PDB file of C-alpha atoms and ligand atoms in Angstrom:
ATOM      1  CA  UNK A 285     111.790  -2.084-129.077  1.00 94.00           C
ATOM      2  CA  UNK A 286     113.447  -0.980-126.003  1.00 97.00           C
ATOM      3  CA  UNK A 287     113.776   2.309-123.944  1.00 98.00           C
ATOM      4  CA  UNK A 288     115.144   3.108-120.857  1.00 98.00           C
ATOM      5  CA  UNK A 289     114.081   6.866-119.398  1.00 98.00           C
ATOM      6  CA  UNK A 290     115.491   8.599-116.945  1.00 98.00           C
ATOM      7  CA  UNK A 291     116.809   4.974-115.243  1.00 98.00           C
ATOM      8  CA  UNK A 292     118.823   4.975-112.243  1.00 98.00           C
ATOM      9  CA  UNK A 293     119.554   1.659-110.518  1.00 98.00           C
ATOM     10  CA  UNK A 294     120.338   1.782-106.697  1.00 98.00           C
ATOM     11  CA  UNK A 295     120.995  -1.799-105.318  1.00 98.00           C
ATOM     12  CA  UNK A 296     119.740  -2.511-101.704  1.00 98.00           C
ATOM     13  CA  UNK A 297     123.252  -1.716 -99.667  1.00 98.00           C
ATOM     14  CA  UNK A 298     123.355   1.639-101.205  1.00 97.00           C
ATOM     15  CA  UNK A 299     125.068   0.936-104.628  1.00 98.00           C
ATOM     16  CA  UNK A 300     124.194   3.293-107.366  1.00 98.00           C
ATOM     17  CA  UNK A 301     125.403   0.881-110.385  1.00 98.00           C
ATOM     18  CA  UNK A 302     123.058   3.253-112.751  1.00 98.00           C
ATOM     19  CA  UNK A 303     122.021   6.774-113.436  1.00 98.00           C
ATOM     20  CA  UNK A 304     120.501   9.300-115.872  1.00 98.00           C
ATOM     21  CA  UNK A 305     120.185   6.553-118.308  1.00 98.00           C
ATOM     22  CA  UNK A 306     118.386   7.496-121.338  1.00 98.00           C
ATOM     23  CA  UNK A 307     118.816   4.993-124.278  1.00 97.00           C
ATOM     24  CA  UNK A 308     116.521   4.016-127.283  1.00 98.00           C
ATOM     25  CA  UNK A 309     117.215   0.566-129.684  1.00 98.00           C
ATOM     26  CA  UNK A 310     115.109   0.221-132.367  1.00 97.00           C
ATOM     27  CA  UNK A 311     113.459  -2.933-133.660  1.00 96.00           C
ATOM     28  CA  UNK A 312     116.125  -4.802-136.187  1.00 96.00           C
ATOM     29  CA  UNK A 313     119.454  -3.145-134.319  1.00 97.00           C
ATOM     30  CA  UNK A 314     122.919  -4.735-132.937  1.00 97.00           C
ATOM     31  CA  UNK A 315     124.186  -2.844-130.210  1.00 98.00           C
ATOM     32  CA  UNK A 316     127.081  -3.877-127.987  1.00 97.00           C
ATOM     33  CA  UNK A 317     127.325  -1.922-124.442  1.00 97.00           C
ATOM     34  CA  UNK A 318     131.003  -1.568-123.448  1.00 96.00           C
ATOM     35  CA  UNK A 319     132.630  -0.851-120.347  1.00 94.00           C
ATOM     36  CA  UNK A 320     134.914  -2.166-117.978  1.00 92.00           C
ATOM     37  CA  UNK A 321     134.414  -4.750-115.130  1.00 92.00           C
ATOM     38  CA  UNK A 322     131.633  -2.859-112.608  1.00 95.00           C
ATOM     39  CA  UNK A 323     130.952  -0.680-114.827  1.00 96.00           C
ATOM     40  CA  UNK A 324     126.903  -1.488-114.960  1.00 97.00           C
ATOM     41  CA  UNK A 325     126.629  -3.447-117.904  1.00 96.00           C
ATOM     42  CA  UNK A 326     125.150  -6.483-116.373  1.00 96.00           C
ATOM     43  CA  UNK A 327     122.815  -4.531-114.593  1.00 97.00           C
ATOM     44  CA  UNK A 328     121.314  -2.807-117.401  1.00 98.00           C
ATOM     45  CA  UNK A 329     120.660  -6.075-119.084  1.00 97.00           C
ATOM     46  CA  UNK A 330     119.296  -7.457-115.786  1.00 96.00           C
ATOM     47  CA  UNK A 331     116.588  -4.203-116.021  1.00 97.00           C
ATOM     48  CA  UNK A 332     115.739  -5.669-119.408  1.00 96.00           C
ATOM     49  CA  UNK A 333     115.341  -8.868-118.459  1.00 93.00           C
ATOM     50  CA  UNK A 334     113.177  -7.702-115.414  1.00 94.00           C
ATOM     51  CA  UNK A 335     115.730  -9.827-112.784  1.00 94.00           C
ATOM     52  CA  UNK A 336     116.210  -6.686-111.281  1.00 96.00           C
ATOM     53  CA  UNK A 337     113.792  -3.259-111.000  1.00 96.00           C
ATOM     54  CA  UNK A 338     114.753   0.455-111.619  1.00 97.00           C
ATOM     55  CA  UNK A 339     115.172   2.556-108.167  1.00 98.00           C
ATOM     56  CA  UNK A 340     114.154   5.497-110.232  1.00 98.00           C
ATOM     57  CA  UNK A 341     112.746   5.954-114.160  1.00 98.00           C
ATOM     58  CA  UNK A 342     110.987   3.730-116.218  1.00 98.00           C
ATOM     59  CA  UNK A 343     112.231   1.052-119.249  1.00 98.00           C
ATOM     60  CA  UNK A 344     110.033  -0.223-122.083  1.00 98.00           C
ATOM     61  CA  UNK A 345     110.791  -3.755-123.598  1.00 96.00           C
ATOM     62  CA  UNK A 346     108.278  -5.034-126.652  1.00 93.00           C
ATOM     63  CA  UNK A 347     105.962  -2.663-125.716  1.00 93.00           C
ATOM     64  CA  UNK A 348     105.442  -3.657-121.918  1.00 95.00           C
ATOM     65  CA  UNK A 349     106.547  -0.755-118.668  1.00 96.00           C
ATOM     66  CA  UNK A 350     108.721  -3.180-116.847  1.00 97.00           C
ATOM     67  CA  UNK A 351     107.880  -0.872-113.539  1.00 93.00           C
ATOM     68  CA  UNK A 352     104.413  -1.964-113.923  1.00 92.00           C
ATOM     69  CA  UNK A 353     104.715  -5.863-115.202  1.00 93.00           C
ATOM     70  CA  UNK A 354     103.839  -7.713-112.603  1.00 91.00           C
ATOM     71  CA  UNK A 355     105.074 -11.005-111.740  1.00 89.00           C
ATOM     72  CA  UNK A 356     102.241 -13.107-113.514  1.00 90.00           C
ATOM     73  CA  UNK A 357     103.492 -11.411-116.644  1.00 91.00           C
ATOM     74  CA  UNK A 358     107.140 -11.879-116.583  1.00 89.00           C
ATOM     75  CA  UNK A 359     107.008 -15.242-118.566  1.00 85.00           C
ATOM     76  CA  UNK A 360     105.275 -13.672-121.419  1.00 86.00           C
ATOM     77  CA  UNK A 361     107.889 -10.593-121.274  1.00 91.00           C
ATOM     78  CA  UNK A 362     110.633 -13.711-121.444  1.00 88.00           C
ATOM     79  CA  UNK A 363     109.037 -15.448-124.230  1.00 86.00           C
ATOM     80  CA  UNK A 364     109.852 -12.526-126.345  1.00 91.00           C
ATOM     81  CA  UNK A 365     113.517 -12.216-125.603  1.00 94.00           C
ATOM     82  CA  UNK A 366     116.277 -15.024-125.878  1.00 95.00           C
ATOM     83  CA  UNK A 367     119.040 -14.803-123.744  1.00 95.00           C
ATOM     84  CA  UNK A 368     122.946 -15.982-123.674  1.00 97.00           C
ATOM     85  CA  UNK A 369     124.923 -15.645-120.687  1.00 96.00           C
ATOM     86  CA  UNK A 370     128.667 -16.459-120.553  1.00 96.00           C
ATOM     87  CA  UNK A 371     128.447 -19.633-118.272  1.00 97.00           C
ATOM     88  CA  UNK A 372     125.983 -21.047-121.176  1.00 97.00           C
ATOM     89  CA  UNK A 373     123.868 -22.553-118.264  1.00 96.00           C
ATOM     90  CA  UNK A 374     122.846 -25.242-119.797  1.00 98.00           C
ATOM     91  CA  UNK A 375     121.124 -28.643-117.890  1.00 98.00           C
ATOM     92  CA  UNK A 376     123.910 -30.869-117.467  1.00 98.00           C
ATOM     93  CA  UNK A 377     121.662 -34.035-117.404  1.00 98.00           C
ATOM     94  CA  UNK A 378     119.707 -32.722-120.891  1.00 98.00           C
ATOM     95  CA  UNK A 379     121.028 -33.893-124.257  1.00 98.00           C
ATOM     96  CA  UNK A 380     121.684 -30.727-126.463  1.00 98.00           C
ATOM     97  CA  UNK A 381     117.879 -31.589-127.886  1.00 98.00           C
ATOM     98  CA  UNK A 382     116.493 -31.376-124.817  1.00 98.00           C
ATOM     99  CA  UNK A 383     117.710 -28.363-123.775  1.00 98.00           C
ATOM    100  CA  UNK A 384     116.903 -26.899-126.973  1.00 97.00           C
ATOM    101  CA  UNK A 385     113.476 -27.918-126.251  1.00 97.00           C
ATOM    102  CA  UNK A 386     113.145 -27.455-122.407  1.00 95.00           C
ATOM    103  CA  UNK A 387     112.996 -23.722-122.777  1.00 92.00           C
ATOM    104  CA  UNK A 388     109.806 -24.381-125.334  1.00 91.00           C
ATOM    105  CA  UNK A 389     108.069 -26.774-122.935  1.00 90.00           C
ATOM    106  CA  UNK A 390     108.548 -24.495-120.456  1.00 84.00           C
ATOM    107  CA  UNK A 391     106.443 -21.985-122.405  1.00 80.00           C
ATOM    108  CA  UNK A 392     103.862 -24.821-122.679  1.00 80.00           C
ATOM    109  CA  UNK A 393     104.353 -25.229-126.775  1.00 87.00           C
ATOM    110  CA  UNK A 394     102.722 -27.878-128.417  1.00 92.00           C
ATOM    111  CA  UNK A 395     104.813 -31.108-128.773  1.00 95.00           C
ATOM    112  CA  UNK A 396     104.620 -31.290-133.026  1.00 96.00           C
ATOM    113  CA  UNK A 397     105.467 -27.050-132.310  1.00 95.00           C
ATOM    114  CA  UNK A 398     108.378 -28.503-130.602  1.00 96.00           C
ATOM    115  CA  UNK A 399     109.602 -31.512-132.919  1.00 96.00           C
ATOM    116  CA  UNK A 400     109.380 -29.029-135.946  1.00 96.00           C
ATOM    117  CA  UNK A 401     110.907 -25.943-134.479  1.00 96.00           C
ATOM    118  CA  UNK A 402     114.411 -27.882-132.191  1.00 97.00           C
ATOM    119  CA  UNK A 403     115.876 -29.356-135.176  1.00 97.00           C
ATOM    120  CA  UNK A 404     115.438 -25.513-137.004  1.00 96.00           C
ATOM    121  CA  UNK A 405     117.250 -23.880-134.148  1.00 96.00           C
ATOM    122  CA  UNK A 406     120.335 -26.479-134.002  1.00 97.00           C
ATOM    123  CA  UNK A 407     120.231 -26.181-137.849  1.00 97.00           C
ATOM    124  CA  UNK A 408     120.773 -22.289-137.483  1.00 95.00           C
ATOM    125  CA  UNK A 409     123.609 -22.796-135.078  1.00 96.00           C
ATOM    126  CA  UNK A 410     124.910 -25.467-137.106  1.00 96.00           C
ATOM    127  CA  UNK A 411     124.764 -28.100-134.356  1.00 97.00           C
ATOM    128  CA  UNK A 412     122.233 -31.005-136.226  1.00 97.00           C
ATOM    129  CA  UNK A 413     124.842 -33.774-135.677  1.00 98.00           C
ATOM    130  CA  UNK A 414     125.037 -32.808-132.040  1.00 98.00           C
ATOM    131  CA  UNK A 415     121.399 -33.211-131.151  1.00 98.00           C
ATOM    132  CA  UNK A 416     121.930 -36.562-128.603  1.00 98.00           C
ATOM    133  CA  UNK A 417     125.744 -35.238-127.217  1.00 98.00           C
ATOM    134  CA  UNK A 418     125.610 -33.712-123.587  1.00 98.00           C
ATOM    135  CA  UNK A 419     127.189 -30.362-122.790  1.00 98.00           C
ATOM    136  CA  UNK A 420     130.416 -32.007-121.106  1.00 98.00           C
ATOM    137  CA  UNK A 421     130.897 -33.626-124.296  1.00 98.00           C
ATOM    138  CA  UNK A 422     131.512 -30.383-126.532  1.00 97.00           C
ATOM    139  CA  UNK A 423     133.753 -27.708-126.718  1.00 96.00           C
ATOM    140  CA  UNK A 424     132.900 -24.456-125.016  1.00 96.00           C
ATOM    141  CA  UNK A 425     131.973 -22.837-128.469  1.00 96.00           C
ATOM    142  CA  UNK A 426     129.562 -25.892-129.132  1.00 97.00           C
ATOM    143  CA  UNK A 427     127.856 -25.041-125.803  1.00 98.00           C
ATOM    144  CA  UNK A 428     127.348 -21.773-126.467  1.00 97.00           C
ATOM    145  CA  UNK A 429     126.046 -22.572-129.691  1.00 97.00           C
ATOM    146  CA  UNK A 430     123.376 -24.609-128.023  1.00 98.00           C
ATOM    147  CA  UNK A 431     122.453 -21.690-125.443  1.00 98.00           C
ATOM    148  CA  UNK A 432     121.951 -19.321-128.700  1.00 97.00           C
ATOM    149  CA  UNK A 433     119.528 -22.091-130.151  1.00 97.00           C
ATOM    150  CA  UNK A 434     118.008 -22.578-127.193  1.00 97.00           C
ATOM    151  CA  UNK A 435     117.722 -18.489-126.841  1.00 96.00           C
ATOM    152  CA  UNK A 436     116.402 -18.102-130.406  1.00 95.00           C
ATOM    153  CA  UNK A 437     114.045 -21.659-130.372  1.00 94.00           C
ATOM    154  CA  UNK A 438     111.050 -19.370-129.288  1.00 91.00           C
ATOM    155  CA  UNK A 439     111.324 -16.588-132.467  1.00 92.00           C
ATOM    156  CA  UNK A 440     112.007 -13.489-129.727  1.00 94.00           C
ATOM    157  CA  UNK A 441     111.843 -10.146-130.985  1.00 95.00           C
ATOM    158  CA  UNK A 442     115.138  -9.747-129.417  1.00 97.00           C
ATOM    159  CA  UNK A 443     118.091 -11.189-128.516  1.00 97.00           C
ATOM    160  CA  UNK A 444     120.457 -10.225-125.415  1.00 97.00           C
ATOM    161  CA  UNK A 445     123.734 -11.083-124.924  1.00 97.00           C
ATOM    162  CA  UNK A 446     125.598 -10.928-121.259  1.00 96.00           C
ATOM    163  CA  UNK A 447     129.212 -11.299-121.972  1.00 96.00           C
ATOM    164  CA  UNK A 448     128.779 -14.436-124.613  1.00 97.00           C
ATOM    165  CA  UNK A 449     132.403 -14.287-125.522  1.00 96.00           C
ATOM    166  CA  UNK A 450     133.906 -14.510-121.843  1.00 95.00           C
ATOM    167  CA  UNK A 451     134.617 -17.951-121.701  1.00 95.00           C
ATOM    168  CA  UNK A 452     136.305 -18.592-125.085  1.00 95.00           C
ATOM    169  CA  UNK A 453     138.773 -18.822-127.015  1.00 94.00           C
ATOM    170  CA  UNK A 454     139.487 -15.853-129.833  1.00 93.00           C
ATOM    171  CA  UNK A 455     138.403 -18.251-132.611  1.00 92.00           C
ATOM    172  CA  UNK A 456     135.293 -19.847-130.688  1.00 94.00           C
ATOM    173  CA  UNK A 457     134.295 -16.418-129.686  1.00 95.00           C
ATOM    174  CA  UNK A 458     134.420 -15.268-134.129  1.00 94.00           C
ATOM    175  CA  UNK A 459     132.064 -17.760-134.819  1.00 93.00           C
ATOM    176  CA  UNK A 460     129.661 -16.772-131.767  1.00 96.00           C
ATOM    177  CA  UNK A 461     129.809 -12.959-132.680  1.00 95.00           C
ATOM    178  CA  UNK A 462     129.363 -14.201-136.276  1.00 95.00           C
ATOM    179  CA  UNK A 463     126.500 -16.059-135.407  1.00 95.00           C
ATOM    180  CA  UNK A 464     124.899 -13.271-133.229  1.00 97.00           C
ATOM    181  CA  UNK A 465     125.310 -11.199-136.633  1.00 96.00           C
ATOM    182  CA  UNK A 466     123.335 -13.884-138.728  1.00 96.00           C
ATOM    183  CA  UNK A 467     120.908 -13.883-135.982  1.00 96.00           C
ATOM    184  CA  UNK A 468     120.326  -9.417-136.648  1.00 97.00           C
ATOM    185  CA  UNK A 469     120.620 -10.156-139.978  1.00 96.00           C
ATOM    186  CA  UNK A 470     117.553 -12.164-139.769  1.00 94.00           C
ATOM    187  CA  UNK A 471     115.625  -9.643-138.097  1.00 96.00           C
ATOM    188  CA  UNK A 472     116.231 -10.141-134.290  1.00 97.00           C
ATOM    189  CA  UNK A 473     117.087  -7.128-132.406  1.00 97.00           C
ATOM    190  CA  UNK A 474     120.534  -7.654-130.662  1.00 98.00           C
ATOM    191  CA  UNK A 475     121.973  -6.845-127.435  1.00 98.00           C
ATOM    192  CA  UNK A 476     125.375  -7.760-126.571  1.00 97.00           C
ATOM    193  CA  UNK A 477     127.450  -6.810-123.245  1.00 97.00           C
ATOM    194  CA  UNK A 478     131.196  -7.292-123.601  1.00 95.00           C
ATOM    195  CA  UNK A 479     134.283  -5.898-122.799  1.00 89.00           C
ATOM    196  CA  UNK A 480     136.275  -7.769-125.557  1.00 91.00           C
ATOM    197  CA  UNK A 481     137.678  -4.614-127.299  1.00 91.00           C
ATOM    198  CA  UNK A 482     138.993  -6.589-130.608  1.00 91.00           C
ATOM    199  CA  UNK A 483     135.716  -7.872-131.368  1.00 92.00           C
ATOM    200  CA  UNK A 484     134.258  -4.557-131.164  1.00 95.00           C
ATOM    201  CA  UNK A 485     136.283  -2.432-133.224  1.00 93.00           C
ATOM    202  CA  UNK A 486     135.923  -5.243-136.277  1.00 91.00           C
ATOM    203  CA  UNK A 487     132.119  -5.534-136.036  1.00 93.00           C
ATOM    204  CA  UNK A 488     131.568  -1.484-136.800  1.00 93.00           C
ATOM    205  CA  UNK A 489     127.982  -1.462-135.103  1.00 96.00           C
ATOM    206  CA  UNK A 490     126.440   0.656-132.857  1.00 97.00           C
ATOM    207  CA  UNK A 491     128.395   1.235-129.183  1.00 97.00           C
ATOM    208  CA  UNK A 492     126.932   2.665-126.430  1.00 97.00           C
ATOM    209  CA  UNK A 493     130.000   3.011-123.622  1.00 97.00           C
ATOM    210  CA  UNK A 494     129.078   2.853-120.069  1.00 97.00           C
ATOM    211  CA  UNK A 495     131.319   4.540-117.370  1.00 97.00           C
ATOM    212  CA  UNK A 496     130.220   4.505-113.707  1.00 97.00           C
ATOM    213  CA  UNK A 497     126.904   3.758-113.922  1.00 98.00           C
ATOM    214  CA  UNK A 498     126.943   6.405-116.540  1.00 98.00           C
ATOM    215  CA  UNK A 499     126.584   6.165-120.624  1.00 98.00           C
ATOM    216  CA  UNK A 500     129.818   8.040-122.264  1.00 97.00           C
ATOM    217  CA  UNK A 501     129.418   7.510-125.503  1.00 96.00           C
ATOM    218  CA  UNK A 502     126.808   6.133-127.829  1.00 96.00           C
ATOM    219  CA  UNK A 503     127.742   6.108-131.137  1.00 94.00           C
ATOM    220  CA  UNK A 504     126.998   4.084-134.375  1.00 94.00           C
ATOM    221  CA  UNK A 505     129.109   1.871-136.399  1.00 89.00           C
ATOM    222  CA  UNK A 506     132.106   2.649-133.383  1.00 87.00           C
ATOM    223  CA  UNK A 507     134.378   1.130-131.904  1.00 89.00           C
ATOM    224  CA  UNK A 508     135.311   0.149-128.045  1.00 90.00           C
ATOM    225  CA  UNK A 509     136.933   3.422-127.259  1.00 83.00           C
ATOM    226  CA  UNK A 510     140.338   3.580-124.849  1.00 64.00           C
ATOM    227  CA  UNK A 511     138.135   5.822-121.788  1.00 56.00           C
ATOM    228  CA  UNK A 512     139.488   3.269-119.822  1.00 47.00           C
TER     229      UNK A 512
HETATM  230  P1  ADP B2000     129.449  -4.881-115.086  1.00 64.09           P
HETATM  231  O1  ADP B2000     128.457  -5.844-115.650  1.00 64.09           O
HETATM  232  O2  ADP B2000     129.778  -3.783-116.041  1.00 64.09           O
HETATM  233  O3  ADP B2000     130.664  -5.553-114.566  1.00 64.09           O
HETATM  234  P2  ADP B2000     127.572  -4.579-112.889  1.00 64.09           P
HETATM  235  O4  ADP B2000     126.301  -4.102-113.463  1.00 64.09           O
HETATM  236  O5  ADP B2000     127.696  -6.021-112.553  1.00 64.09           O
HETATM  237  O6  ADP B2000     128.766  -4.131-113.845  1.00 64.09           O
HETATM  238  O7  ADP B2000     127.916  -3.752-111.575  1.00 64.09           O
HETATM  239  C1  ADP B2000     127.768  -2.329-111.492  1.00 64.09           C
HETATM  240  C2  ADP B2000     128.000  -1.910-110.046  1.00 64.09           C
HETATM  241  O8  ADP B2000     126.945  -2.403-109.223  1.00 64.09           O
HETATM  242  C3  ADP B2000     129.278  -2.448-109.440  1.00 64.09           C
HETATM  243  O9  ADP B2000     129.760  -1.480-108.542  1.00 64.09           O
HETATM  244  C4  ADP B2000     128.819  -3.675-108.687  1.00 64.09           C
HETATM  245  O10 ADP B2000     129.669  -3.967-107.618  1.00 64.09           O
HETATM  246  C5  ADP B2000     127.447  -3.255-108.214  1.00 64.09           C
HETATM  247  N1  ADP B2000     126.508  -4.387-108.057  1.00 64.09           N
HETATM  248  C6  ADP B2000     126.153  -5.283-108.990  1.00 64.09           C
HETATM  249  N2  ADP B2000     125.237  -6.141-108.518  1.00 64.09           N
HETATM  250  C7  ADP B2000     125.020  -5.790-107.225  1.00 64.09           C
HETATM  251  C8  ADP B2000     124.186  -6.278-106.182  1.00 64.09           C
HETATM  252  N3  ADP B2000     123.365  -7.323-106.356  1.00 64.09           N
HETATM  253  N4  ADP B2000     124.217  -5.646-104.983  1.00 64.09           N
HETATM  254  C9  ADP B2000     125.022  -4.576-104.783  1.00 64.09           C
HETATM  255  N5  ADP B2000     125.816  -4.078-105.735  1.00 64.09           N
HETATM  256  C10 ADP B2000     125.829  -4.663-106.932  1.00 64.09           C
HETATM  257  P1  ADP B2001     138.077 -27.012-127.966  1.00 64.09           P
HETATM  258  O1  ADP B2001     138.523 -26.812-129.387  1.00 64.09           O
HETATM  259  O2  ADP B2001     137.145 -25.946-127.470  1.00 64.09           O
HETATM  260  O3  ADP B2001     139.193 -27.323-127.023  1.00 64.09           O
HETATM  261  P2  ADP B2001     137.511 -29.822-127.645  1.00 64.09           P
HETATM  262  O4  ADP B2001     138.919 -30.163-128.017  1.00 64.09           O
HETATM  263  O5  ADP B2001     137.026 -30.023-126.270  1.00 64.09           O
HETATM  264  O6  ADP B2001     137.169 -28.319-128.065  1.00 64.09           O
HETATM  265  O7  ADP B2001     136.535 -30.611-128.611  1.00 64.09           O
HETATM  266  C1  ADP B2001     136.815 -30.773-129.974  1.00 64.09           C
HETATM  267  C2  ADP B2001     135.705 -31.638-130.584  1.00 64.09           C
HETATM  268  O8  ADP B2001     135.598 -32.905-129.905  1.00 64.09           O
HETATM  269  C3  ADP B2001     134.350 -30.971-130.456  1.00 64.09           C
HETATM  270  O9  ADP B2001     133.636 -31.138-131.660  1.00 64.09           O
HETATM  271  C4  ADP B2001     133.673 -31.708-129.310  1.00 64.09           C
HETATM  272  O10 ADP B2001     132.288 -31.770-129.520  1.00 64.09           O
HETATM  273  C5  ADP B2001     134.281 -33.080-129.391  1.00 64.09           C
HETATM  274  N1  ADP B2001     134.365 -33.664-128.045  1.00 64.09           N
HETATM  275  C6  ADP B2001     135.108 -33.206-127.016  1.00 64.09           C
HETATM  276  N2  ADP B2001     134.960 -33.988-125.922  1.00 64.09           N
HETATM  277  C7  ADP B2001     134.085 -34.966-126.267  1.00 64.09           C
HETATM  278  C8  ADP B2001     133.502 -36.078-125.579  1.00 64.09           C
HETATM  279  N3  ADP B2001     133.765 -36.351-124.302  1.00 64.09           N
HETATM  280  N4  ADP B2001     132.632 -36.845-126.254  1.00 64.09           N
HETATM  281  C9  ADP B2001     132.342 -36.577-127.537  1.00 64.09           C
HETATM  282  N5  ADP B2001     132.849 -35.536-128.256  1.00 64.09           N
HETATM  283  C10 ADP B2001     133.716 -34.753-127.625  1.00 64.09           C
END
């Protein structure tokens, strides 16, 4: 589902924030990447996501070289991943339907596609009765519910996560990582980035620990580590 060979990330004023990655995740897996603040964790989700390229090395997503996509094929790369950021970024002026929906008319669904499969994805996140608020209206766990509905209303393959928990409360950010784990359980592959240590050690999944730029440690059902 995804591999990264060989990867090493140099940003433009000279930054290495990656090198000698080699990392496989298999179709159906939850993986958090740990590490601490500059660590590279955001950047090797930004590699996935194509926002960024590799300096060096090559990563496979679903099948497509991501050194070779070019930019007419980026939207059908992004079709097959959701993704959940820790600002939500959700449209302020959009109802929690709409933005549900946005990111399938943006993929140019069909309108009965879209009236069938919004209501699904708020039902998943438990959200129905929330369909007409507006982000400033709910709690920060409610919005982040939303962004996972809206990251999942396209079926992706996979699911990544860039620090999801960041802006929440410990109880707010249970029900996210418990949702995340419905959402594998289901059959999406999962990606999450965090460097929320409790939540970690409790889920027992697989950890792959980044250091430098650097993995450490890569490890299944582990826990956050203390390297740092
Ligand atoms: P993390 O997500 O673990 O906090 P990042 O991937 O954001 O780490 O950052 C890794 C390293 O790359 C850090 O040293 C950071 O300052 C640097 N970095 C991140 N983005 C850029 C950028 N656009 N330009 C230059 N350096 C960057
Ligand atoms: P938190 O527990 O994160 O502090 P809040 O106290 O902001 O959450 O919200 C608690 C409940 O009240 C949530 O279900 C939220 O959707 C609802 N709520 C909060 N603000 C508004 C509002 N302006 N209009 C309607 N519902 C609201």
């Amino acid at each position: 589902m995804v591999e990264f060979i060989d990867v090493m990330k140099r940003y433009p004023n000279g930054t290495v924030a990656l090198k000698g990655i080699n990392l496989k995740i298999n179709k159906g897996d939850f993986a958090f990447i740990v590490g601490t603040s500059g660590s590279g964790k955001s950047t090797l989700l930004k590699l996935l996501m194509k926002e960024e390229t590799v300096t060096e090395g090559e990563v496979i997503v679903n099948g497509y070289q991501l050194s070779t996509l070019v930019p007419k094929q980026i939207p059908y790369l992004r079709r097959g991943m959701g993704m959940v950021f820790q600002d939500f970024r959700l449209l302020p002026n959009k109802t929690v339907y709409e933005n549900v929906a946005f990111a399938m008319e943006i993929t140019e669904c069909l309108p009965r596609e879209i009236r069938r499969q919004v209501p699904m994805s708020l039902a998943l996140v438990g959200l129905s009765r929330k369909a007409n608020a507006y982000p400033h209206q709910l709690s920060g766990g409610e919005q982040q519910r939303v962004a996972i509905a809206r990251s999942l209303v396209n079926n992706p393959a996979l699911l990544i996560a860039d620090e999801p928990t960041g802006n929440l409360d410990p109880e707010n950010s249970w029900e996210i990582v418990k949702l995340l784990s419905e959402v594998n359980q289901r059959g999406t592959t999962v990606i999450v980035a965090t460097h929320e240590k409790s939540i970690v050690d409790a889920m027992k999944k697989r950890v792959i620990a980044i250091d430098k730029g650097k993995i450490i440690r890569d490890q299944q059902k582990g826990l956050y580590g203390d390297e740092d």
